mmCIF file with all atom_site columns, C-alpha atoms in Angstrom:
data_model
loop_
_atom_site.group_PDB
_atom_site.id
_atom_site.type_symbol
_atom_site.label_atom_id
_atom_site.label_alt_id
_atom_site.label_comp_id
_atom_site.label_asym_id
_atom_site.label_entity_id
_atom_site.label_seq_id
_atom_site.pdbx_PDB_ins_code
_atom_site.Cartn_x
_atom_site.Cartn_y
_atom_site.Cartn_z
_atom_site.occupancy
_atom_site.B_iso_or_equiv
_atom_site.pdbx_formal_charge
_atom_site.auth_seq_id
_atom_site.auth_comp_id
_atom_site.auth_asym_id
_atom_site.auth_atom_id
_atom_site.pdbx_PDB_model_num
ATOM 1   C CA . MET A 1 1   ? 67.855 74.816  146.267 1.00 0.00 ? 24  MET A CA 1
ATOM 2   C CA . GLY A 1 2   ? 68.393 78.466  145.436 1.00 0.00 ? 25  GLY A CA 1
ATOM 3   C CA . THR A 1 3   ? 70.087 80.187  142.590 1.00 0.00 ? 26  THR A CA 1
ATOM 4   C CA . HIS A 1 4   ? 73.861 80.050  142.595 1.00 0.00 ? 27  HIS A CA 1
ATOM 5   C CA . ILE A 1 5   ? 75.718 83.160  141.602 1.00 0.00 ? 28  ILE A CA 1
ATOM 6   C CA . ILE A 1 6   ? 79.205 82.595  140.319 1.00 0.00 ? 29  ILE A CA 1
ATOM 7   C CA . ALA A 1 7   ? 81.498 85.574  140.658 1.00 0.00 ? 30  ALA A CA 1
ATOM 8   C CA . ARG A 1 8   ? 83.751 85.990  137.654 1.00 0.00 ? 31  ARG A CA 1
ATOM 9   C CA . THR A 1 9   ? 86.788 88.155  137.285 1.00 0.00 ? 32  THR A CA 1
ATOM 10  C CA . PRO A 1 10  ? 86.326 90.609  134.425 1.00 0.00 ? 33  PRO A CA 1
ATOM 11  C CA . ASP A 1 11  ? 88.163 89.677  131.246 1.00 0.00 ? 34  ASP A CA 1
ATOM 12  C CA . PHE A 1 12  ? 89.783 92.879  129.902 1.00 0.00 ? 35  PHE A CA 1
ATOM 13  C CA . ILE A 1 13  ? 90.273 92.908  126.122 1.00 0.00 ? 36  ILE A CA 1
ATOM 14  C CA . ALA A 1 14  ? 92.085 95.695  124.258 1.00 0.00 ? 37  ALA A CA 1
ATOM 15  C CA . LEU A 1 15  ? 90.446 96.485  120.932 1.00 0.00 ? 38  LEU A CA 1
ATOM 16  C CA . ASN A 1 16  ? 92.590 99.096  119.219 1.00 0.00 ? 39  ASN A CA 1
ATOM 17  C CA . ASN A 1 17  ? 93.446 97.533  115.846 1.00 0.00 ? 40  ASN A CA 1
ATOM 18  C CA . LYS A 1 18  ? 92.548 94.032  117.049 1.00 0.00 ? 41  LYS A CA 1
ATOM 19  C CA . LEU A 1 19  ? 91.520 91.341  114.577 1.00 0.00 ? 42  LEU A CA 1
ATOM 20  C CA . VAL A 1 20  ? 88.162 90.176  115.950 1.00 0.00 ? 43  VAL A CA 1
ATOM 21  C CA . ALA A 1 21  ? 86.730 88.129  113.098 1.00 0.00 ? 44  ALA A CA 1
ATOM 22  C CA . GLU A 1 22  ? 88.013 86.414  109.984 1.00 0.00 ? 45  GLU A CA 1
ATOM 23  C CA . TYR A 1 23  ? 85.931 84.648  107.347 1.00 0.00 ? 46  TYR A CA 1
ATOM 24  C CA . PHE A 1 24  ? 87.030 82.692  104.290 1.00 0.00 ? 47  PHE A CA 1
ATOM 25  C CA . LEU A 1 25  ? 84.368 83.304  101.653 1.00 0.00 ? 48  LEU A CA 1
ATOM 26  C CA . ILE A 1 26  ? 84.211 81.028  98.612  1.00 0.00 ? 49  ILE A CA 1
ATOM 27  C CA . PHE A 1 27  ? 83.156 82.467  95.254  1.00 0.00 ? 50  PHE A CA 1
ATOM 28  C CA . ARG A 1 28  ? 82.887 80.946  91.817  1.00 0.00 ? 51  ARG A CA 1
ATOM 29  C CA . ILE A 1 29  ? 84.160 82.938  88.880  1.00 0.00 ? 52  ILE A CA 1
ATOM 30  C CA . ASN A 1 30  ? 81.296 83.659  86.521  1.00 0.00 ? 53  ASN A CA 1
ATOM 31  C CA . ASP A 1 31  ? 81.583 81.360  83.464  1.00 0.00 ? 54  ASP A CA 1
ATOM 32  C CA . SER A 1 32  ? 81.877 84.259  81.057  1.00 0.00 ? 55  SER A CA 1
ATOM 33  C CA . TYR A 1 33  ? 85.185 85.382  82.623  1.00 0.00 ? 56  TYR A CA 1
ATOM 34  C CA . SER A 1 34  ? 88.656 83.928  82.610  1.00 0.00 ? 57  SER A CA 1
ATOM 35  C CA . ILE A 1 35  ? 90.589 85.563  85.427  1.00 0.00 ? 58  ILE A CA 1
ATOM 36  C CA . ASN A 1 36  ? 93.610 84.084  87.173  1.00 0.00 ? 59  ASN A CA 1
ATOM 37  C CA . GLU A 1 37  ? 94.646 86.906  89.556  1.00 0.00 ? 60  GLU A CA 1
ATOM 38  C CA . ILE A 1 38  ? 92.582 88.332  92.396  1.00 0.00 ? 61  ILE A CA 1
ATOM 39  C CA . SER A 1 39  ? 93.725 91.852  91.540  1.00 0.00 ? 62  SER A CA 1
ATOM 40  C CA . LYS A 1 40  ? 92.158 91.568  88.048  1.00 0.00 ? 63  LYS A CA 1
ATOM 41  C CA . PHE A 1 41  ? 88.524 91.654  89.219  1.00 0.00 ? 64  PHE A CA 1
ATOM 42  C CA . LYS A 1 42  ? 86.812 94.858  88.165  1.00 0.00 ? 65  LYS A CA 1
ATOM 43  C CA . ASN A 1 43  ? 83.159 94.368  89.173  1.00 0.00 ? 66  ASN A CA 1
ATOM 44  C CA . LYS A 1 44  ? 81.035 92.317  91.563  1.00 0.00 ? 67  LYS A CA 1
ATOM 45  C CA . HIS A 1 45  ? 79.267 90.409  88.791  1.00 0.00 ? 68  HIS A CA 1
ATOM 46  C CA . GLN A 1 46  ? 82.446 88.539  87.921  1.00 0.00 ? 69  GLN A CA 1
ATOM 47  C CA . LEU A 1 47  ? 82.131 86.490  91.119  1.00 0.00 ? 70  LEU A CA 1
ATOM 48  C CA . LEU A 1 48  ? 79.220 84.411  92.402  1.00 0.00 ? 71  LEU A CA 1
ATOM 49  C CA . PHE A 1 49  ? 79.110 83.778  96.153  1.00 0.00 ? 72  PHE A CA 1
ATOM 50  C CA . GLN A 1 50  ? 78.988 80.100  97.143  1.00 0.00 ? 73  GLN A CA 1
ATOM 51  C CA . LYS A 1 51  ? 79.542 79.722  100.899 1.00 0.00 ? 74  LYS A CA 1
ATOM 52  C CA . VAL A 1 52  ? 81.668 80.451  103.928 1.00 0.00 ? 75  VAL A CA 1
ATOM 53  C CA . GLU A 1 53  ? 84.461 77.899  104.023 1.00 0.00 ? 76  GLU A CA 1
ATOM 54  C CA . ASP A 1 54  ? 83.762 76.968  107.658 1.00 0.00 ? 77  ASP A CA 1
ATOM 55  C CA . LYS A 1 55  ? 80.196 75.669  107.999 1.00 0.00 ? 78  LYS A CA 1
ATOM 56  C CA . SER A 1 56  ? 79.962 76.511  111.730 1.00 0.00 ? 79  SER A CA 1
ATOM 57  C CA . GLN A 1 57  ? 80.862 80.142  111.008 1.00 0.00 ? 80  GLN A CA 1
ATOM 58  C CA . GLN A 1 58  ? 78.227 80.269  108.264 1.00 0.00 ? 81  GLN A CA 1
ATOM 59  C CA . LEU A 1 59  ? 75.576 78.853  110.595 1.00 0.00 ? 82  LEU A CA 1
ATOM 60  C CA . ASN A 1 60  ? 76.663 81.226  113.373 1.00 0.00 ? 83  ASN A CA 1
ATOM 61  C CA . LEU A 1 61  ? 76.094 84.209  111.078 1.00 0.00 ? 84  LEU A CA 1
ATOM 62  C CA . MET A 1 62  ? 72.434 83.210  110.868 1.00 0.00 ? 85  MET A CA 1
ATOM 63  C CA . PHE A 1 63  ? 72.047 84.437  114.447 1.00 0.00 ? 86  PHE A CA 1
ATOM 64  C CA . VAL A 1 64  ? 72.398 87.945  113.018 1.00 0.00 ? 87  VAL A CA 1
ATOM 65  C CA . ASP A 1 65  ? 70.079 87.281  110.080 1.00 0.00 ? 88  ASP A CA 1
ATOM 66  C CA . SER A 1 66  ? 69.397 84.461  107.621 1.00 0.00 ? 89  SER A CA 1
ATOM 67  C CA . VAL A 1 67  ? 70.870 86.598  104.811 1.00 0.00 ? 90  VAL A CA 1
ATOM 68  C CA . PHE A 1 68  ? 73.758 88.103  106.774 1.00 0.00 ? 91  PHE A CA 1
ATOM 69  C CA . VAL A 1 69  ? 76.253 85.765  105.107 1.00 0.00 ? 92  VAL A CA 1
ATOM 70  C CA . ASN A 1 70  ? 75.201 87.301  101.774 1.00 0.00 ? 93  ASN A CA 1
ATOM 71  C CA . ILE A 1 71  ? 75.753 90.759  103.230 1.00 0.00 ? 94  ILE A CA 1
ATOM 72  C CA . LEU A 1 72  ? 79.290 89.751  104.260 1.00 0.00 ? 95  LEU A CA 1
ATOM 73  C CA . ALA A 1 73  ? 79.942 88.315  100.789 1.00 0.00 ? 96  ALA A CA 1
ATOM 74  C CA . ASP A 1 74  ? 78.840 91.605  99.226  1.00 0.00 ? 97  ASP A CA 1
ATOM 75  C CA . LEU A 1 75  ? 80.944 93.537  101.744 1.00 0.00 ? 98  LEU A CA 1
ATOM 76  C CA . ALA A 1 76  ? 83.977 91.402  100.802 1.00 0.00 ? 99  ALA A CA 1
ATOM 77  C CA . LEU A 1 77  ? 83.487 92.230  97.120  1.00 0.00 ? 100 LEU A CA 1
ATOM 78  C CA . GLU A 1 78  ? 83.239 95.949  97.886  1.00 0.00 ? 101 GLU A CA 1
ATOM 79  C CA . VAL A 1 79  ? 86.486 95.719  99.865  1.00 0.00 ? 102 VAL A CA 1
ATOM 80  C CA . LEU A 1 80  ? 88.113 93.696  97.066  1.00 0.00 ? 103 LEU A CA 1
ATOM 81  C CA . LEU A 1 81  ? 87.166 96.324  94.504  1.00 0.00 ? 104 LEU A CA 1
ATOM 82  C CA . LYS A 1 82  ? 88.616 98.952  96.882  1.00 0.00 ? 105 LYS A CA 1
ATOM 83  C CA . ASN A 1 83  ? 85.340 100.829 97.158  1.00 0.00 ? 106 ASN A CA 1
ATOM 84  C CA . ILE A 1 84  ? 85.270 100.676 100.960 1.00 0.00 ? 107 ILE A CA 1
ATOM 85  C CA . SER A 1 85  ? 87.454 99.939  103.984 1.00 0.00 ? 108 SER A CA 1
ATOM 86  C CA . SER A 1 86  ? 84.993 100.151 106.889 1.00 0.00 ? 109 SER A CA 1
ATOM 87  C CA . ILE A 1 87  ? 81.576 98.976  107.997 1.00 0.00 ? 110 ILE A CA 1
ATOM 88  C CA . GLN A 1 88  ? 80.368 102.591 108.029 1.00 0.00 ? 111 GLN A CA 1
ATOM 89  C CA . GLU A 1 89  ? 81.405 103.110 104.394 1.00 0.00 ? 112 GLU A CA 1
ATOM 90  C CA . TYR A 1 90  ? 79.527 99.951  103.444 1.00 0.00 ? 113 TYR A CA 1
ATOM 91  C CA . ILE A 1 91  ? 76.381 101.047 105.280 1.00 0.00 ? 114 ILE A CA 1
ATOM 92  C CA . LEU A 1 92  ? 76.419 104.376 103.422 1.00 0.00 ? 115 LEU A CA 1
ATOM 93  C CA . SER A 1 93  ? 77.429 102.889 100.052 1.00 0.00 ? 116 SER A CA 1
ATOM 94  C CA . LYS A 1 94  ? 75.034 103.078 97.121  1.00 0.00 ? 117 LYS A CA 1
ATOM 95  C CA . GLU A 1 95  ? 76.641 99.931  95.659  1.00 0.00 ? 118 GLU A CA 1
ATOM 96  C CA . LYS A 1 96  ? 75.736 97.494  98.453  1.00 0.00 ? 119 LYS A CA 1
ATOM 97  C CA . ILE A 1 97  ? 73.380 94.543  98.155  1.00 0.00 ? 120 ILE A CA 1
ATOM 98  C CA . LYS A 1 98  ? 69.719 95.525  97.864  1.00 0.00 ? 121 LYS A CA 1
ATOM 99  C CA . LEU A 1 99  ? 67.584 93.906  100.595 1.00 0.00 ? 122 LEU A CA 1
ATOM 100 C CA . VAL A 1 100 ? 65.122 96.592  101.744 1.00 0.00 ? 123 VAL A CA 1
ATOM 101 C CA . GLU A 1 101 ? 63.577 99.775  100.412 1.00 0.00 ? 124 GLU A CA 1
ATOM 102 C CA . ASP A 1 102 ? 65.905 102.764 100.080 1.00 0.00 ? 125 ASP A CA 1
ATOM 103 C CA . LEU A 1 103 ? 64.036 104.598 102.840 1.00 0.00 ? 126 LEU A CA 1
ATOM 104 C CA . ASN A 1 104 ? 64.899 101.915 105.440 1.00 0.00 ? 127 ASN A CA 1
ATOM 105 C CA . GLU A 1 105 ? 68.234 100.777 104.051 1.00 0.00 ? 128 GLU A CA 1
ATOM 106 C CA . VAL A 1 106 ? 70.688 102.662 106.289 1.00 0.00 ? 129 VAL A CA 1
ATOM 107 C CA . ASN A 1 107 ? 68.762 101.778 109.467 1.00 0.00 ? 130 ASN A CA 1
ATOM 108 C CA . TYR A 1 108 ? 68.497 98.130  108.417 1.00 0.00 ? 131 TYR A CA 1
ATOM 109 C CA . PHE A 1 109 ? 72.236 97.769  107.811 1.00 0.00 ? 132 PHE A CA 1
ATOM 110 C CA . ARG A 1 110 ? 73.144 99.721  110.973 1.00 0.00 ? 133 ARG A CA 1
ATOM 111 C CA . TYR A 1 111 ? 70.948 97.388  113.010 1.00 0.00 ? 134 TYR A CA 1
ATOM 112 C CA . LYS A 1 112 ? 72.354 94.219  111.408 1.00 0.00 ? 135 LYS A CA 1
ATOM 113 C CA . PHE A 1 113 ? 76.001 95.263  111.792 1.00 0.00 ? 136 PHE A CA 1
ATOM 114 C CA . SER A 1 114 ? 75.388 96.477  115.347 1.00 0.00 ? 137 SER A CA 1
ATOM 115 C CA . ASP A 1 115 ? 73.961 93.054  116.163 1.00 0.00 ? 138 ASP A CA 1
ATOM 116 C CA . PHE A 1 116 ? 76.929 91.406  114.426 1.00 0.00 ? 139 PHE A CA 1
ATOM 117 C CA . ILE A 1 117 ? 79.398 93.462  116.489 1.00 0.00 ? 140 ILE A CA 1
ATOM 118 C CA . HIS A 1 118 ? 77.544 92.563  119.690 1.00 0.00 ? 141 HIS A CA 1
ATOM 119 C CA . LEU A 1 119 ? 77.589 88.825  118.906 1.00 0.00 ? 142 LEU A CA 1
ATOM 120 C CA . VAL A 1 120 ? 81.257 88.868  117.837 1.00 0.00 ? 143 VAL A CA 1
ATOM 121 C CA . LEU A 1 121 ? 82.356 90.659  121.005 1.00 0.00 ? 144 LEU A CA 1
ATOM 122 C CA . PHE A 1 122 ? 80.087 89.126  123.628 1.00 0.00 ? 145 PHE A CA 1
ATOM 123 C CA . GLY A 1 123 ? 78.972 85.911  121.934 1.00 0.00 ? 146 GLY A CA 1
ATOM 124 C CA . ASP A 1 124 ? 81.890 84.616  119.891 1.00 0.00 ? 147 ASP A CA 1
ATOM 125 C CA . ILE A 1 125 ? 79.944 83.888  116.675 1.00 0.00 ? 148 ILE A CA 1
ATOM 126 C CA . SER A 1 126 ? 83.113 84.345  114.630 1.00 0.00 ? 149 SER A CA 1
ATOM 127 C CA . SER A 1 127 ? 84.731 81.199  116.017 1.00 0.00 ? 150 SER A CA 1
ATOM 128 C CA . ALA A 1 128 ? 84.859 77.910  114.125 1.00 0.00 ? 151 ALA A CA 1
ATOM 129 C CA . LYS A 1 129 ? 82.718 76.209  116.733 1.00 0.00 ? 152 LYS A CA 1
ATOM 130 C CA . GLN A 1 130 ? 78.952 76.275  116.869 1.00 0.00 ? 153 GLN A CA 1
ATOM 131 C CA . PHE A 1 131 ? 77.530 79.226  118.811 1.00 0.00 ? 154 PHE A CA 1
ATOM 132 C CA . ASN A 1 132 ? 75.737 77.944  121.924 1.00 0.00 ? 155 ASN A CA 1
ATOM 133 C CA . HIS A 1 133 ? 73.834 81.166  122.754 1.00 0.00 ? 156 HIS A CA 1
ATOM 134 C CA . GLU A 1 134 ? 76.201 81.948  125.642 1.00 0.00 ? 157 GLU A CA 1
ATOM 135 C CA . LEU A 1 135 ? 77.040 85.606  126.130 1.00 0.00 ? 158 LEU A CA 1
ATOM 136 C CA . PHE A 1 136 ? 80.247 86.484  127.951 1.00 0.00 ? 159 PHE A CA 1
ATOM 137 C CA . THR A 1 137 ? 78.992 89.306  130.124 1.00 0.00 ? 160 THR A CA 1
ATOM 138 C CA . ASP A 1 138 ? 82.268 89.440  132.061 1.00 0.00 ? 161 ASP A CA 1
ATOM 139 C CA . ARG A 1 139 ? 84.160 90.853  129.068 1.00 0.00 ? 162 ARG A CA 1
ATOM 140 C CA . VAL A 1 140 ? 85.295 94.459  129.376 1.00 0.00 ? 163 VAL A CA 1
ATOM 141 C CA . PHE A 1 141 ? 86.654 96.069  126.226 1.00 0.00 ? 164 PHE A CA 1
ATOM 142 C CA . CYS A 1 142 ? 89.281 98.795  126.286 1.00 0.00 ? 165 CYS A CA 1
ATOM 143 C CA . LEU A 1 143 ? 89.835 101.418 123.600 1.00 0.00 ? 166 LEU A CA 1
ATOM 144 C CA . LYS A 1 144 ? 92.262 104.322 123.519 1.00 0.00 ? 167 LYS A CA 1
ATOM 145 C CA . ASN A 1 145 ? 90.476 107.537 122.611 1.00 0.00 ? 168 ASN A CA 1
ATOM 146 C CA . ILE A 1 146 ? 92.021 110.327 120.535 1.00 0.00 ? 169 ILE A CA 1
ATOM 147 C CA . SER A 1 147 ? 93.574 111.796 123.710 1.00 0.00 ? 170 SER A CA 1
ATOM 148 C CA . GLY A 1 148 ? 95.362 108.515 124.379 1.00 0.00 ? 171 GLY A CA 1
ATOM 149 C CA . GLU A 1 149 ? 93.221 107.746 127.434 1.00 0.00 ? 172 GLU A CA 1
ATOM 150 C CA . LEU A 1 150 ? 91.682 104.301 127.923 1.00 0.00 ? 173 LEU A CA 1
ATOM 151 C CA . GLU A 1 151 ? 87.913 103.979 127.727 1.00 0.00 ? 174 GLU A CA 1
ATOM 152 C CA . PHE A 1 152 ? 86.267 100.869 129.175 1.00 0.00 ? 175 PHE A CA 1
ATOM 153 C CA . PHE A 1 153 ? 83.102 99.227  127.868 1.00 0.00 ? 176 PHE A CA 1
ATOM 154 C CA . SER A 1 154 ? 81.353 96.448  129.765 1.00 0.00 ? 177 SER A CA 1
ATOM 155 C CA . ILE A 1 155 ? 78.096 94.757  128.792 1.00 0.00 ? 178 ILE A CA 1
ATOM 156 C CA . TYR A 1 156 ? 76.355 97.813  130.304 1.00 0.00 ? 179 TYR A CA 1
ATOM 157 C CA . GLU A 1 157 ? 78.004 100.158 127.797 1.00 0.00 ? 180 GLU A CA 1
ATOM 158 C CA . GLN A 1 158 ? 77.513 97.824  124.835 1.00 0.00 ? 181 GLN A CA 1
ATOM 159 C CA . LYS A 1 159 ? 75.326 100.263 122.880 1.00 0.00 ? 182 LYS A CA 1
ATOM 160 C CA . GLU A 1 160 ? 77.985 102.985 123.059 1.00 0.00 ? 183 GLU A CA 1
ATOM 161 C CA . LEU A 1 161 ? 80.689 100.486 122.076 1.00 0.00 ? 184 LEU A CA 1
ATOM 162 C CA . GLN A 1 162 ? 78.673 99.157  119.144 1.00 0.00 ? 185 GLN A CA 1
ATOM 163 C CA . ALA A 1 163 ? 77.987 102.687 117.892 1.00 0.00 ? 186 ALA A CA 1
ATOM 164 C CA . LYS A 1 164 ? 81.682 103.572 118.211 1.00 0.00 ? 187 LYS A CA 1
ATOM 165 C CA . LEU A 1 165 ? 82.786 100.408 116.372 1.00 0.00 ? 188 LEU A CA 1
ATOM 166 C CA . LEU A 1 166 ? 80.211 100.925 113.614 1.00 0.00 ? 189 LEU A CA 1
ATOM 167 C CA . ASN A 1 167 ? 81.941 104.218 112.884 1.00 0.00 ? 190 ASN A CA 1
ATOM 168 C CA . GLU A 1 168 ? 85.571 103.256 113.485 1.00 0.00 ? 191 GLU A CA 1
ATOM 169 C CA . SER A 1 169 ? 86.018 99.574  112.580 1.00 0.00 ? 192 SER A CA 1
ATOM 170 C CA . LYS A 1 170 ? 88.012 98.494  109.547 1.00 0.00 ? 193 LYS A CA 1
ATOM 171 C CA . VAL A 1 171 ? 87.438 95.690  107.064 1.00 0.00 ? 194 VAL A CA 1
ATOM 172 C CA . GLU A 1 172 ? 90.079 94.284  104.759 1.00 0.00 ? 195 GLU A CA 1
ATOM 173 C CA . ILE A 1 173 ? 90.923 91.409  102.470 1.00 0.00 ? 196 ILE A CA 1
ATOM 174 C CA . ASP A 1 174 ? 94.027 89.486  103.528 1.00 0.00 ? 197 ASP A CA 1
ATOM 175 C CA . TYR A 1 175 ? 95.657 88.850  100.149 1.00 0.00 ? 198 TYR A CA 1
ATOM 176 C CA . ASN A 1 176 ? 98.364 86.664  101.717 1.00 0.00 ? 199 ASN A CA 1
ATOM 177 C CA . VAL A 1 177 ? 95.866 83.884  102.472 1.00 0.00 ? 200 VAL A CA 1
ATOM 178 C CA . SER A 1 178 ? 93.282 84.580  99.760  1.00 0.00 ? 201 SER A CA 1
ATOM 179 C CA . SER A 1 179 ? 93.602 82.442  96.646  1.00 0.00 ? 202 SER A CA 1
ATOM 180 C CA . ILE A 1 180 ? 92.299 81.701  93.170  1.00 0.00 ? 203 ILE A CA 1
ATOM 181 C CA . SER A 1 181 ? 92.252 78.340  91.370  1.00 0.00 ? 204 SER A CA 1
ATOM 182 C CA . ASN A 1 182 ? 89.998 76.304  89.057  1.00 0.00 ? 205 ASN A CA 1
ATOM 183 C CA . GLN A 1 183 ? 87.360 79.034  88.659  1.00 0.00 ? 206 GLN A CA 1
ATOM 184 C CA . GLU A 1 184 ? 87.120 79.355  92.457  1.00 0.00 ? 207 GLU A CA 1
ATOM 185 C CA . VAL A 1 185 ? 88.175 82.328  94.575  1.00 0.00 ? 208 VAL A CA 1
ATOM 186 C CA . LYS A 1 186 ? 88.697 82.215  98.320  1.00 0.00 ? 209 LYS A CA 1
ATOM 187 C CA . LEU A 1 187 ? 88.706 85.646  99.951  1.00 0.00 ? 210 LEU A CA 1
ATOM 188 C CA . CYS A 1 188 ? 89.788 86.184  103.538 1.00 0.00 ? 211 CYS A CA 1
ATOM 189 C CA . LEU A 1 189 ? 87.615 88.966  104.976 1.00 0.00 ? 212 LEU A CA 1
ATOM 190 C CA . ARG A 1 190 ? 88.954 90.443  108.228 1.00 0.00 ? 213 ARG A CA 1
ATOM 191 C CA . PHE A 1 191 ? 87.261 92.716  110.760 1.00 0.00 ? 214 PHE A CA 1
ATOM 192 C CA . ILE A 1 192 ? 89.569 94.920  112.816 1.00 0.00 ? 215 ILE A CA 1
ATOM 193 C CA . PHE A 1 193 ? 88.172 96.849  115.770 1.00 0.00 ? 216 PHE A CA 1
#
């Protein structure tokens, strides 16, 4: 028997200001601090990262890198402390987690976040179910440019889309669903493309 080709109708997805990923990150308040409001945190050392609340999401992040969950935890703290509001700002930040030599740092983080964007858009690693390595190549993403015209990005234009989203995406903490209790902080980190 030969190979069967299944024709799929493209799935068009508008991205302008679309929530594409949401992670609940669990931190423990460092024992030397007694803080009962999320807005009272003043530095990253007051919180110790524990885990992503959803185990499948945490395991899915390993497809980017085994330490990518730690990168997201550090990113969440930078957003919490209002130092950054985008992936690009984090990549260029001098305050981010130290994983590689300074010389390679920007390229390392660009590569990791580009891979993350690719797997969120075409692979669905942000869902609460285990990633099965399936890529949705029939997805076509739409973005309005500054002229108000629609630009389309299929799997063939993924590099251009990833580069664009690296520069233009937003990250935020959703304070409405984040919480603090019993020396534990749950931060809701959101990615908006």
